Amino acid sequence: MNSKPLLKMTLALVLSAASMGSLAAISDADAAKLGNTLTPVGADPKGNADGTIPAWSGGMTAPPAGYQPGGSRIDPFADEKPLFTIDASNFQQYADKLTEGQKALFQKYPDSFKMPIYPTHRTAAAPQWVYDKTATNAVNTRLTEDGNGVLDLCTGYPFPIPQNGLEALWNHTLRWQGTAVERSYLNLVVNDDGSLAIGGASYRENHPYLMPNKNTDCNPETVLEILVNYDLPIRRKGEVLVVRDPVNQNITPRQAWQYIPGQRRVRRAPTIAFDTPNSSVSGLSTYDDDRLFNGSPERYNWKLVEKREMYIPYNNNALFVAGEQGDDKVREIFTPGHQNPEYSRWELHRVWVVEGTLKDDQRHIYSKRTYYLDEDSWAAVAGDLYDGRGELWRAVFANMLNAYDVPLTYIGGQWQVDFQSGDYGVTAFDVKPVRVYEGEKDSLFTPKGIRQISRR
């Protein structure tokens, strides 16, 4: 059965509703599809017609044999071999399932860029209480009038059946990411000539909207709290950054503070947002490129384009296990031009395509951004970024960790190619197992909290 006509008709209805400026939640009848004809987060539970995408059967909710709690999240599919490999000689054959960035990589690096395609496993899962609250959100959660915030948000996905591009993007921003995480990661600049610069940090992050003990009335004030303590390079050791994102940026914009050891004081950091270049990767990405997209969506008009089958990074556990082996292995993984294909795993999944076009009265270095959101986790897994001339400038890809012990599908780092320079940046690549836990006190994510840390 060909599902494309049905999908196009569904999208037409969705986009028609969006064009009427509807900010209302969906009906009870539509919400009843969740967990029945749709998965609890709004994905299509069925496999595809030719069997290359299987049905979703609850995701992976238990660790494989051999996993030790707190240790490396071993590859549950370590015995699998690629079904086939896409390379410069045959990528046109698969063009309808590739991003523009993937096509550009085949053209720019025909001798080295390859995509090993593995069997698809729909491992994405979340705790039952997340599913329960997602059903509540489906009929209650709304966008603010201009879409720059959400209202009536419980501890789940906000818009499991999105009516427009903004709602789909908010699903990425407010997806299940664990109540809180603690990480140790590297930031890398990989130059076209083979040279590599390494930075790193320890990192703690609260998701207050996902904390049942904090978001008790479905009315959180804050959705994200981040504390970054830099330790590499040596010149940044002791530098601390704190970021707090409100649920409604119409009322309160992002708050950020920095502590720089040489200045010995905490300062506001209002530019840690939008298209400010990210110094951790020498400006090869912007601050709102982190997690492919984060922060306020206000500078773009967002469009829900379509749902389609695409080859995306998924179940990349073997990559992270390798990265935990030290700097020599990290250098082997991140080769000039692009991530080493030997450490990549691509699978065929359905994604929502969301396109942002810069508003006439706004400025940003990207005139257009296209994101591909995994239907099962709502995480953005790939993106195409265009310059002011409308030409493809950068492409970004997530590396997806299957944290089956939580359960959680997590962006454990990303690599972002600059086609103009030939260099690429690797942001927040985890080199130790991510710890998912109950979280920190809100007071840690304040100027006072920074001062306490800087005195240690």
PDB file of C-alpha atoms in Angstrom, residues 138-258:
ATOM      1  CA  ALA A 138      -2.088  16.913  23.669  1.00  0.00           C
ATOM      2  CA  VAL A 139      -5.424  18.480  24.651  1.00  0.00           C
ATOM      3  CA  ASN A 140      -4.154  21.277  26.890  1.00  0.00           C
ATOM      4  CA  THR A 141      -0.750  22.626  25.855  1.00  0.00           C
ATOM      5  CA  ARG A 142      -0.800  25.669  23.573  1.00  0.00           C
ATOM      6  CA  LEU A 143       1.646  28.016  21.943  1.00  0.00           C
ATOM      7  CA  THR A 144       1.744  31.605  23.081  1.00  0.00           C
ATOM      8  CA  GLU A 145       0.275  34.038  20.601  1.00  0.00           C
ATOM      9  CA  ASP A 146       3.526  34.534  18.698  1.00  0.00           C
ATOM     10  CA  GLY A 147       4.819  31.003  19.248  1.00  0.00           C
ATOM     11  CA  ASN A 148       7.758  32.078  21.390  1.00  0.00           C
ATOM     12  CA  GLY A 149       6.629  30.042  24.394  1.00  0.00           C
ATOM     13  CA  VAL A 150       4.204  27.357  25.536  1.00  0.00           C
ATOM     14  CA  LEU A 151       1.342  27.319  28.015  1.00  0.00           C
ATOM     15  CA  ASP A 152      -0.017  24.531  30.249  1.00  0.00           C
ATOM     16  CA  LEU A 153       2.983  22.245  29.844  1.00  0.00           C
ATOM     17  CA  CYS A 154       3.032  19.023  31.881  1.00  0.00           C
ATOM     18  CA  THR A 155       5.982  16.635  32.184  1.00  0.00           C
ATOM     19  CA  GLY A 156       5.771  15.172  28.683  1.00  0.00           C
ATOM     20  CA  TYR A 157       5.979  16.043  24.998  1.00  0.00           C
ATOM     21  CA  PRO A 158       4.014  19.243  24.307  1.00  0.00           C
ATOM     22  CA  PHE A 159       2.521  18.595  20.844  1.00  0.00           C
ATOM     23  CA  PRO A 160       2.474  14.874  19.955  1.00  0.00           C
ATOM     24  CA  ILE A 161       0.194  15.628  16.992  1.00  0.00           C
ATOM     25  CA  PRO A 162       1.683  18.918  15.736  1.00  0.00           C
ATOM     26  CA  GLN A 163      -0.420  21.309  13.697  1.00  0.00           C
ATOM     27  CA  ASN A 164       2.432  23.468  12.382  1.00  0.00           C
ATOM     28  CA  GLY A 165       6.188  23.819  12.187  1.00  0.00           C
ATOM     29  CA  LEU A 166       6.525  25.701  15.461  1.00  0.00           C
ATOM     30  CA  GLU A 167       4.811  22.939  17.398  1.00  0.00           C
ATOM     31  CA  ALA A 168       7.066  20.323  15.806  1.00  0.00           C
ATOM     32  CA  LEU A 169      10.155  22.375  16.685  1.00  0.00           C
ATOM     33  CA  TRP A 170       8.975  22.758  20.282  1.00  0.00           C
ATOM     34  CA  ASN A 171       8.677  18.957  20.419  1.00  0.00           C
ATOM     35  CA  HIS A 172      12.408  18.805  19.705  1.00  0.00           C
ATOM     36  CA  THR A 173      13.206  21.493  22.278  1.00  0.00           C
ATOM     37  CA  LEU A 174      10.957  19.956  24.963  1.00  0.00           C
ATOM     38  CA  ARG A 175      11.433  16.277  24.158  1.00  0.00           C
ATOM     39  CA  TRP A 176      12.151  13.614  26.767  1.00  0.00           C
ATOM     40  CA  GLN A 177      15.818  14.199  27.660  1.00  0.00           C
ATOM     41  CA  GLY A 178      15.870  12.746  31.169  1.00  0.00           C
ATOM     42  CA  THR A 179      15.035  14.796  34.239  1.00  0.00           C
ATOM     43  CA  ALA A 180      18.687  15.852  34.543  1.00  0.00           C
ATOM     44  CA  VAL A 181      22.038  14.792  33.088  1.00  0.00           C
ATOM     45  CA  GLU A 182      25.685  15.002  34.064  1.00  0.00           C
ATOM     46  CA  ARG A 183      28.287  14.739  31.323  1.00  0.00           C
ATOM     47  CA  SER A 184      31.986  15.013  30.469  1.00  0.00           C
ATOM     48  CA  TYR A 185      32.549  15.937  26.856  1.00  0.00           C
ATOM     49  CA  LEU A 186      34.970  17.247  24.251  1.00  0.00           C
ATOM     50  CA  ASN A 187      34.587  20.058  21.755  1.00  0.00           C
ATOM     51  CA  LEU A 188      36.765  19.669  18.662  1.00  0.00           C
ATOM     52  CA  VAL A 189      37.834  21.755  15.695  1.00  0.00           C
ATOM     53  CA  VAL A 190      38.863  19.449  12.851  1.00  0.00           C
ATOM     54  CA  ASN A 191      40.643  21.428  10.149  1.00  0.00           C
ATOM     55  CA  ASP A 192      40.741  20.460   6.495  1.00  0.00           C
ATOM     56  CA  ASP A 193      44.537  20.054   6.701  1.00  0.00           C
ATOM     57  CA  GLY A 194      44.204  17.352   9.362  1.00  0.00           C
ATOM     58  CA  SER A 195      45.093  19.475  12.389  1.00  0.00           C
ATOM     59  CA  LEU A 196      42.794  19.213  15.384  1.00  0.00           C
ATOM     60  CA  ALA A 197      42.134  21.396  18.438  1.00  0.00           C
ATOM     61  CA  ILE A 198      40.568  19.900  21.550  1.00  0.00           C
ATOM     62  CA  GLY A 199      38.482  21.568  24.242  1.00  0.00           C
ATOM     63  CA  GLY A 200      36.417  20.022  26.970  1.00  0.00           C
ATOM     64  CA  ALA A 201      34.121  20.539  29.915  1.00  0.00           C
ATOM     65  CA  SER A 202      32.100  18.930  32.650  1.00  0.00           C
ATOM     66  CA  TYR A 203      28.440  19.704  32.471  1.00  0.00           C
ATOM     67  CA  ARG A 204      25.233  19.509  34.490  1.00  0.00           C
ATOM     68  CA  GLU A 205      21.777  20.149  33.120  1.00  0.00           C
ATOM     69  CA  ASN A 206      18.313  20.272  34.713  1.00  0.00           C
ATOM     70  CA  HIS A 207      15.062  19.928  32.778  1.00  0.00           C
ATOM     71  CA  PRO A 208      12.591  21.389  35.313  1.00  0.00           C
ATOM     72  CA  TYR A 209       9.569  20.870  33.057  1.00  0.00           C
ATOM     73  CA  LEU A 210      10.317  17.120  33.138  1.00  0.00           C
ATOM     74  CA  MET A 211      10.666  16.952  36.925  1.00  0.00           C
ATOM     75  CA  PRO A 212       7.417  15.761  38.519  1.00  0.00           C
ATOM     76  CA  ASN A 213       8.423  17.265  41.876  1.00  0.00           C
ATOM     77  CA  LYS A 214       8.943  20.720  40.344  1.00  0.00           C
ATOM     78  CA  ASN A 215       6.366  20.857  37.557  1.00  0.00           C
ATOM     79  CA  THR A 216       3.454  19.823  39.782  1.00  0.00           C
ATOM     80  CA  ASP A 217       0.800  22.109  38.270  1.00  0.00           C
ATOM     81  CA  CYS A 218       1.740  21.923  34.558  1.00  0.00           C
ATOM     82  CA  ASN A 219       2.948  25.503  34.703  1.00  0.00           C
ATOM     83  CA  PRO A 220       6.771  25.521  34.805  1.00  0.00           C
ATOM     84  CA  GLU A 221       8.667  28.803  34.717  1.00  0.00           C
ATOM     85  CA  THR A 222      11.925  27.279  33.445  1.00  0.00           C
ATOM     86  CA  VAL A 223      12.510  24.491  30.958  1.00  0.00           C
ATOM     87  CA  LEU A 224      16.311  24.325  30.888  1.00  0.00           C
ATOM     88  CA  GLU A 225      19.149  24.984  33.362  1.00  0.00           C
ATOM     89  CA  ILE A 226      22.775  24.422  32.281  1.00  0.00           C
ATOM     90  CA  LEU A 227      26.093  24.727  34.096  1.00  0.00           C
ATOM     91  CA  VAL A 228      29.293  24.232  32.077  1.00  0.00           C
ATOM     92  CA  ASN A 229      32.678  24.055  33.817  1.00  0.00           C
ATOM     93  CA  TYR A 230      35.450  24.245  31.186  1.00  0.00           C
ATOM     94  CA  ASP A 231      38.707  22.360  31.723  1.00  0.00           C
ATOM     95  CA  LEU A 232      40.246  22.357  28.226  1.00  0.00           C
ATOM     96  CA  PRO A 233      42.133  24.078  26.714  1.00  0.00           C
ATOM     97  CA  ILE A 234      44.197  25.140  29.727  1.00  0.00           C
ATOM     98  CA  ARG A 235      43.505  28.836  29.043  1.00  0.00           C
ATOM     99  CA  ARG A 236      39.795  28.173  29.725  1.00  0.00           C
ATOM    100  CA  LYS A 237      40.263  26.015  32.808  1.00  0.00           C
ATOM    101  CA  GLY A 238      38.008  27.298  35.587  1.00  0.00           C
ATOM    102  CA  GLU A 239      35.700  29.226  33.257  1.00  0.00           C
ATOM    103  CA  VAL A 240      32.041  28.637  34.111  1.00  0.00           C
ATOM    104  CA  LEU A 241      28.910  29.290  32.071  1.00  0.00           C
ATOM    105  CA  VAL A 242      25.315  29.141  33.318  1.00  0.00           C
ATOM    106  CA  VAL A 243      22.238  29.334  31.069  1.00  0.00           C
ATOM    107  CA  ARG A 244      18.547  29.352  32.037  1.00  0.00           C
ATOM    108  CA  ASP A 245      15.769  29.153  29.467  1.00  0.00           C
ATOM    109  CA  PRO A 246      12.215  30.149  30.482  1.00  0.00           C
ATOM    110  CA  VAL A 247       9.125  28.410  29.218  1.00  0.00           C
ATOM    111  CA  ASN A 248       7.842  31.713  27.847  1.00  0.00           C
ATOM    112  CA  GLN A 249      10.463  33.947  26.267  1.00  0.00           C
ATOM    113  CA  ASN A 250       7.880  36.663  25.656  1.00  0.00           C
ATOM    114  CA  ILE A 251       8.029  37.377  29.375  1.00  0.00           C
ATOM    115  CA  THR A 252      11.643  36.539  30.209  1.00  0.00           C
ATOM    116  CA  PRO A 253      14.416  36.061  27.628  1.00  0.00           C
ATOM    117  CA  ARG A 254      17.241  33.591  28.092  1.00  0.00           C
ATOM    118  CA  GLN A 255      19.425  34.366  31.108  1.00  0.00           C
ATOM    119  CA  ALA A 256      23.151  33.596  31.016  1.00  0.00           C
ATOM    120  CA  TRP A 257      26.162  34.358  33.202  1.00  0.00           C
ATOM    121  CA  GLN A 258      29.902  33.694  32.891  1.00  0.00           C
TER     122      GLN A 258
END
